Amino acid sequence: IIASQPQSVAAEALRTLRGVIMTQHVQAGRRALAICSPSAGTGCTFIAANLAVAMSQAGVNTLLIDANLRSPGMSEYIRGPKSNVGLVELLRDETLPLSEGVQLVQDNLSVLHADNVDDDGIQNLGGQAFQNLIGTCLREYDLTVIDTPAANRFSDCRRIASVTRYALVVACRERSYVNDVKQLVNELQFENTAVIGTFL
């Protein structure tokens, strides 16, 4: 939406979100953000992709990671050259440099797709290999935006957010339940994750 329909109401709403994150997150020195949702179909991947594009357009060197290893969907929004190395391979083999899996898709925007998802990759989410990978991302990029699976089906988003330490919760009108959003926020905070806000 940000790239294809920049004059739309939706694009303006995303630019407003960008402004909030710029002033309250990036300029405060925070360099990672997990995008979480209470349930599937709420637009978590859509928001992650558009936010990353919006941040890159503002000159923020941004990395977008598809960490939804249950149902990866980032390639539906952002495609890059084919690579045999994605998040799963980087988690499996820590000798691989981050640059092997990251694809520069436009100025200030790089993407790390999930690729070749398997059970081992899922088990590594939130583990030491993932923590090391995020540490590298924090050193090399101004902001790392991470898409996560639905919280009501998997614990992955909480594990990921506990590493990034900051999360944005996405809800969808007429689809998300208020109590589910509250529960997710409470669960994230219990894991010592700061929820910087919610986006409807």
CSV table of C-alpha atoms in Angstrom, one decimal:
chain,number,residue,atom,x,y,z
A,1,ILE,CA,0.0,0.0,0.0
A,2,ILE,CA,2.8,2.4,1.0
A,3,ALA,CA,4.5,1.9,-2.4
A,4,SER,CA,1.6,1.2,-4.7
A,5,GLN,CA,-1.1,3.5,-3.3
A,6,PRO,CA,0.8,6.3,-1.5
A,7,GLN,CA,-2.2,8.7,-1.6
A,8,SER,CA,-4.7,6.3,0.0
A,9,VAL,CA,-6.2,6.6,3.5
A,10,ALA,CA,-4.5,3.3,4.5
A,11,ALA,CA,-1.1,4.7,3.4
A,12,GLU,CA,-1.6,7.8,5.4
A,13,ALA,CA,-2.5,5.7,8.5
A,14,LEU,CA,0.7,3.7,8.0
A,15,ARG,CA,2.7,6.9,7.7
A,16,THR,CA,1.2,8.1,11.0
A,17,LEU,CA,2.3,4.8,12.6
A,18,ARG,CA,5.7,5.4,11.2
A,19,GLY,CA,5.9,8.8,12.8
A,20,VAL,CA,5.0,7.4,16.2
A,21,ILE,CA,7.6,4.7,15.9
A,22,MET,CA,10.2,7.1,14.7
A,23,THR,CA,9.7,9.5,17.7
A,24,GLN,CA,9.0,7.0,20.4
A,25,HIS,CA,11.0,4.0,19.4
A,26,VAL,CA,13.8,4.6,16.8
A,27,GLN,CA,15.0,8.0,18.1
A,28,ALA,CA,15.0,6.5,21.6
A,29,GLY,CA,17.7,4.1,20.4
A,30,ARG,CA,15.4,1.1,20.2
A,31,ARG,CA,16.4,-1.0,17.1
A,32,ALA,CA,14.1,-4.0,17.0
A,33,LEU,CA,10.3,-4.5,17.0
A,34,ALA,CA,8.3,-7.7,16.9
A,35,ILE,CA,4.9,-7.4,15.1
A,36,CYS,CA,2.4,-9.6,17.0
A,37,SER,CA,-1.3,-10.5,16.6
A,38,PRO,CA,-3.7,-12.4,18.9
A,39,SER,CA,-5.0,-14.5,16.0
A,40,ALA,CA,-4.5,-15.3,12.3
A,41,GLY,CA,-5.9,-13.1,9.6
A,42,THR,CA,-5.6,-9.8,11.4
A,43,GLY,CA,-3.0,-8.3,9.0
A,44,CYS,CA,0.2,-8.8,11.0
A,45,THR,CA,2.3,-9.6,7.9
A,46,PHE,CA,0.6,-6.7,6.0
A,47,ILE,CA,1.5,-4.3,8.7
A,48,ALA,CA,5.1,-5.6,9.1
A,49,ALA,CA,5.7,-5.3,5.4
A,50,ASN,CA,4.2,-1.8,5.0
A,51,LEU,CA,5.9,-0.5,8.1
A,52,ALA,CA,9.3,-1.7,7.0
A,53,VAL,CA,8.8,0.0,3.6
A,54,ALA,CA,7.5,3.2,5.2
A,55,MET,CA,10.6,3.3,7.6
A,56,SER,CA,13.0,2.7,4.7
A,57,GLN,CA,11.3,5.6,2.7
A,58,ALA,CA,12.1,7.8,5.7
A,59,GLY,CA,15.8,7.0,5.4
A,60,VAL,CA,15.9,4.4,8.2
A,61,ASN,CA,18.1,1.4,7.3
A,62,THR,CA,15.6,-1.3,7.9
A,63,LEU,CA,15.7,-5.1,7.9
A,64,LEU,CA,12.4,-7.0,7.6
A,65,ILE,CA,12.5,-10.6,8.9
A,66,ASP,CA,9.8,-13.2,8.2
A,67,ALA,CA,9.9,-15.2,11.4
A,68,ASN,CA,6.5,-16.7,10.9
A,69,LEU,CA,7.8,-20.2,10.4
A,70,ARG,CA,4.3,-21.7,10.7
A,71,SER,CA,2.9,-20.0,7.7
A,72,PRO,CA,5.4,-17.7,6.0
A,73,GLY,CA,3.8,-15.1,3.8
A,74,MET,CA,6.2,-12.2,3.4
A,75,SER,CA,7.0,-13.2,-0.2
A,76,GLU,CA,3.4,-12.3,-1.1
A,77,TYR,CA,4.2,-8.7,-0.4
A,78,ILE,CA,8.0,-8.4,-1.0
A,79,ARG,CA,9.8,-10.6,-3.5
A,80,GLY,CA,13.5,-10.6,-4.0
A,81,PRO,CA,16.1,-12.7,-5.9
A,82,LYS,CA,15.9,-16.4,-5.2
A,83,SER,CA,18.2,-17.5,-2.3
A,84,ASN,CA,19.0,-20.9,-0.9
A,85,VAL,CA,19.6,-19.3,2.5
A,86,GLY,CA,16.8,-17.9,4.7
A,87,LEU,CA,16.1,-17.5,8.4
A,88,VAL,CA,15.9,-21.2,9.0
A,89,GLU,CA,19.3,-21.9,7.4
A,90,LEU,CA,21.0,-19.0,9.4
A,91,LEU,CA,19.6,-20.4,12.7
A,92,ARG,CA,20.7,-24.0,11.8
A,93,ASP,CA,24.2,-22.9,10.8
A,94,GLU,CA,25.7,-20.0,12.8
A,95,THR,CA,28.8,-20.0,10.7
A,96,LEU,CA,26.8,-18.5,7.8
A,97,PRO,CA,27.0,-14.7,7.7
A,98,LEU,CA,23.8,-12.7,7.9
A,99,SER,CA,24.6,-11.3,4.5
A,100,GLU,CA,24.1,-14.8,2.9
A,101,GLY,CA,20.3,-14.7,3.6
A,102,VAL,CA,19.5,-11.0,3.5
A,103,GLN,CA,18.3,-9.5,0.2
A,104,LEU,CA,18.4,-5.8,-0.5
A,105,VAL,CA,15.1,-5.0,-2.2
A,106,GLN,CA,15.3,-1.2,-2.4
A,107,ASP,CA,17.2,1.7,-0.8
A,108,ASN,CA,17.3,1.2,3.0
A,109,LEU,CA,15.2,-1.9,2.9
A,110,SER,CA,16.5,-5.5,3.2
A,111,VAL,CA,14.5,-8.7,3.7
A,112,LEU,CA,15.3,-12.0,5.3
A,113,HIS,CA,12.7,-14.5,4.2
A,114,ALA,CA,11.8,-17.7,6.2
A,115,ASP,CA,12.7,-20.2,3.4
A,116,ASN,CA,12.8,-24.0,3.8
A,117,VAL,CA,10.8,-24.2,7.0
A,118,ASP,CA,11.2,-27.3,9.2
A,119,ASP,CA,10.7,-28.3,12.8
A,120,ASP,CA,14.3,-27.6,13.7
A,121,GLY,CA,14.0,-24.0,12.6
A,122,ILE,CA,10.9,-23.5,14.6
A,123,GLN,CA,12.6,-25.0,17.7
A,124,ASN,CA,15.5,-22.5,17.3
A,125,LEU,CA,13.2,-19.4,17.4
A,126,GLY,CA,14.0,-17.6,20.6
A,127,GLY,CA,17.0,-19.8,21.3
A,128,GLN,CA,20.6,-18.8,21.5
A,129,ALA,CA,21.1,-18.9,17.8
A,130,PHE,CA,18.2,-16.5,17.3
A,131,GLN,CA,19.5,-14.2,20.0
A,132,ASN,CA,22.9,-14.1,18.3
A,133,LEU,CA,21.3,-13.4,14.9
A,134,ILE,CA,19.2,-10.5,16.3
A,135,GLY,CA,22.3,-9.1,18.0
A,136,THR,CA,24.0,-9.0,14.6
A,137,CYS,CA,20.9,-7.3,13.1
A,138,LEU,CA,20.9,-4.6,15.9
A,139,ARG,CA,24.5,-3.8,15.0
A,140,GLU,CA,24.0,-3.7,11.2
A,141,TYR,CA,20.6,-2.0,10.9
A,142,ASP,CA,18.8,1.0,12.3
A,143,LEU,CA,15.6,-1.0,12.7
A,144,THR,CA,14.7,-4.7,12.5
A,145,VAL,CA,11.0,-5.4,12.0
A,146,ILE,CA,10.0,-9.0,12.7
A,147,ASP,CA,6.8,-10.7,11.5
A,148,THR,CA,5.5,-13.4,13.9
A,149,PRO,CA,2.8,-16.2,13.9
A,150,ALA,CA,-0.6,-15.8,15.5
A,151,ALA,CA,-0.3,-15.9,19.3
A,152,ASN,CA,-3.4,-17.9,20.0
A,153,ARG,CA,-2.0,-20.9,18.1
A,154,PHE,CA,1.7,-20.8,18.8
A,155,SER,CA,4.1,-19.4,21.5
A,156,ASP,CA,6.6,-18.3,18.8
A,157,CYS,CA,5.6,-14.6,19.0
A,158,ARG,CA,6.2,-14.4,22.7
A,159,ARG,CA,9.6,-16.1,22.3
A,160,ILE,CA,10.6,-13.8,19.5
A,161,ALA,CA,9.4,-10.7,21.4
A,162,SER,CA,11.3,-11.7,24.5
A,163,VAL,CA,14.5,-11.4,22.4
A,164,THR,CA,13.6,-8.1,20.7
A,165,ARG,CA,12.2,-6.7,24.0
A,166,TYR,CA,9.7,-4.5,22.1
A,167,ALA,CA,6.4,-5.4,20.4
A,168,LEU,CA,3.6,-3.9,18.5
A,169,VAL,CA,0.2,-5.7,18.7
A,170,VAL,CA,-1.9,-5.7,15.5
A,171,ALA,CA,-5.7,-6.1,15.8
A,172,CYS,CA,-8.4,-6.2,13.1
A,173,ARG,CA,-11.8,-4.6,13.3
A,174,GLU,CA,-14.7,-7.1,13.4
A,175,ARG,CA,-12.2,-9.9,13.6
A,176,SER,CA,-10.1,-9.4,16.8
A,177,TYR,CA,-11.6,-9.7,20.3
A,178,VAL,CA,-10.7,-7.1,22.9
A,179,ASN,CA,-10.1,-9.8,25.5
A,180,ASP,CA,-7.7,-11.6,23.2
A,181,VAL,CA,-5.7,-8.4,22.6
A,182,LYS,CA,-5.5,-7.7,26.3
A,183,GLN,CA,-4.4,-11.3,27.0
A,184,LEU,CA,-1.6,-11.0,24.4
A,185,VAL,CA,-0.4,-7.7,25.9
A,186,ASN,CA,-0.4,-9.2,29.4
A,187,GLU,CA,1.5,-12.3,28.1
A,188,LEU,CA,4.1,-10.2,26.3
A,189,GLN,CA,4.6,-8.0,29.4
A,190,PHE,CA,4.9,-11.1,31.6
A,191,GLU,CA,7.9,-12.1,29.3
A,192,ASN,CA,9.4,-8.7,30.0
A,193,THR,CA,8.5,-7.3,26.6
A,194,ALA,CA,7.5,-3.7,26.3
A,195,VAL,CA,4.4,-3.3,24.2
A,196,ILE,CA,4.8,0.0,22.5
A,197,GLY,CA,1.2,0.1,21.4
A,198,THR,CA,-1.5,-1.5,19.4
A,199,PHE,CA,-2.5,-0.8,15.8
A,200,LEU,CA,-6.1,-1.4,14.6
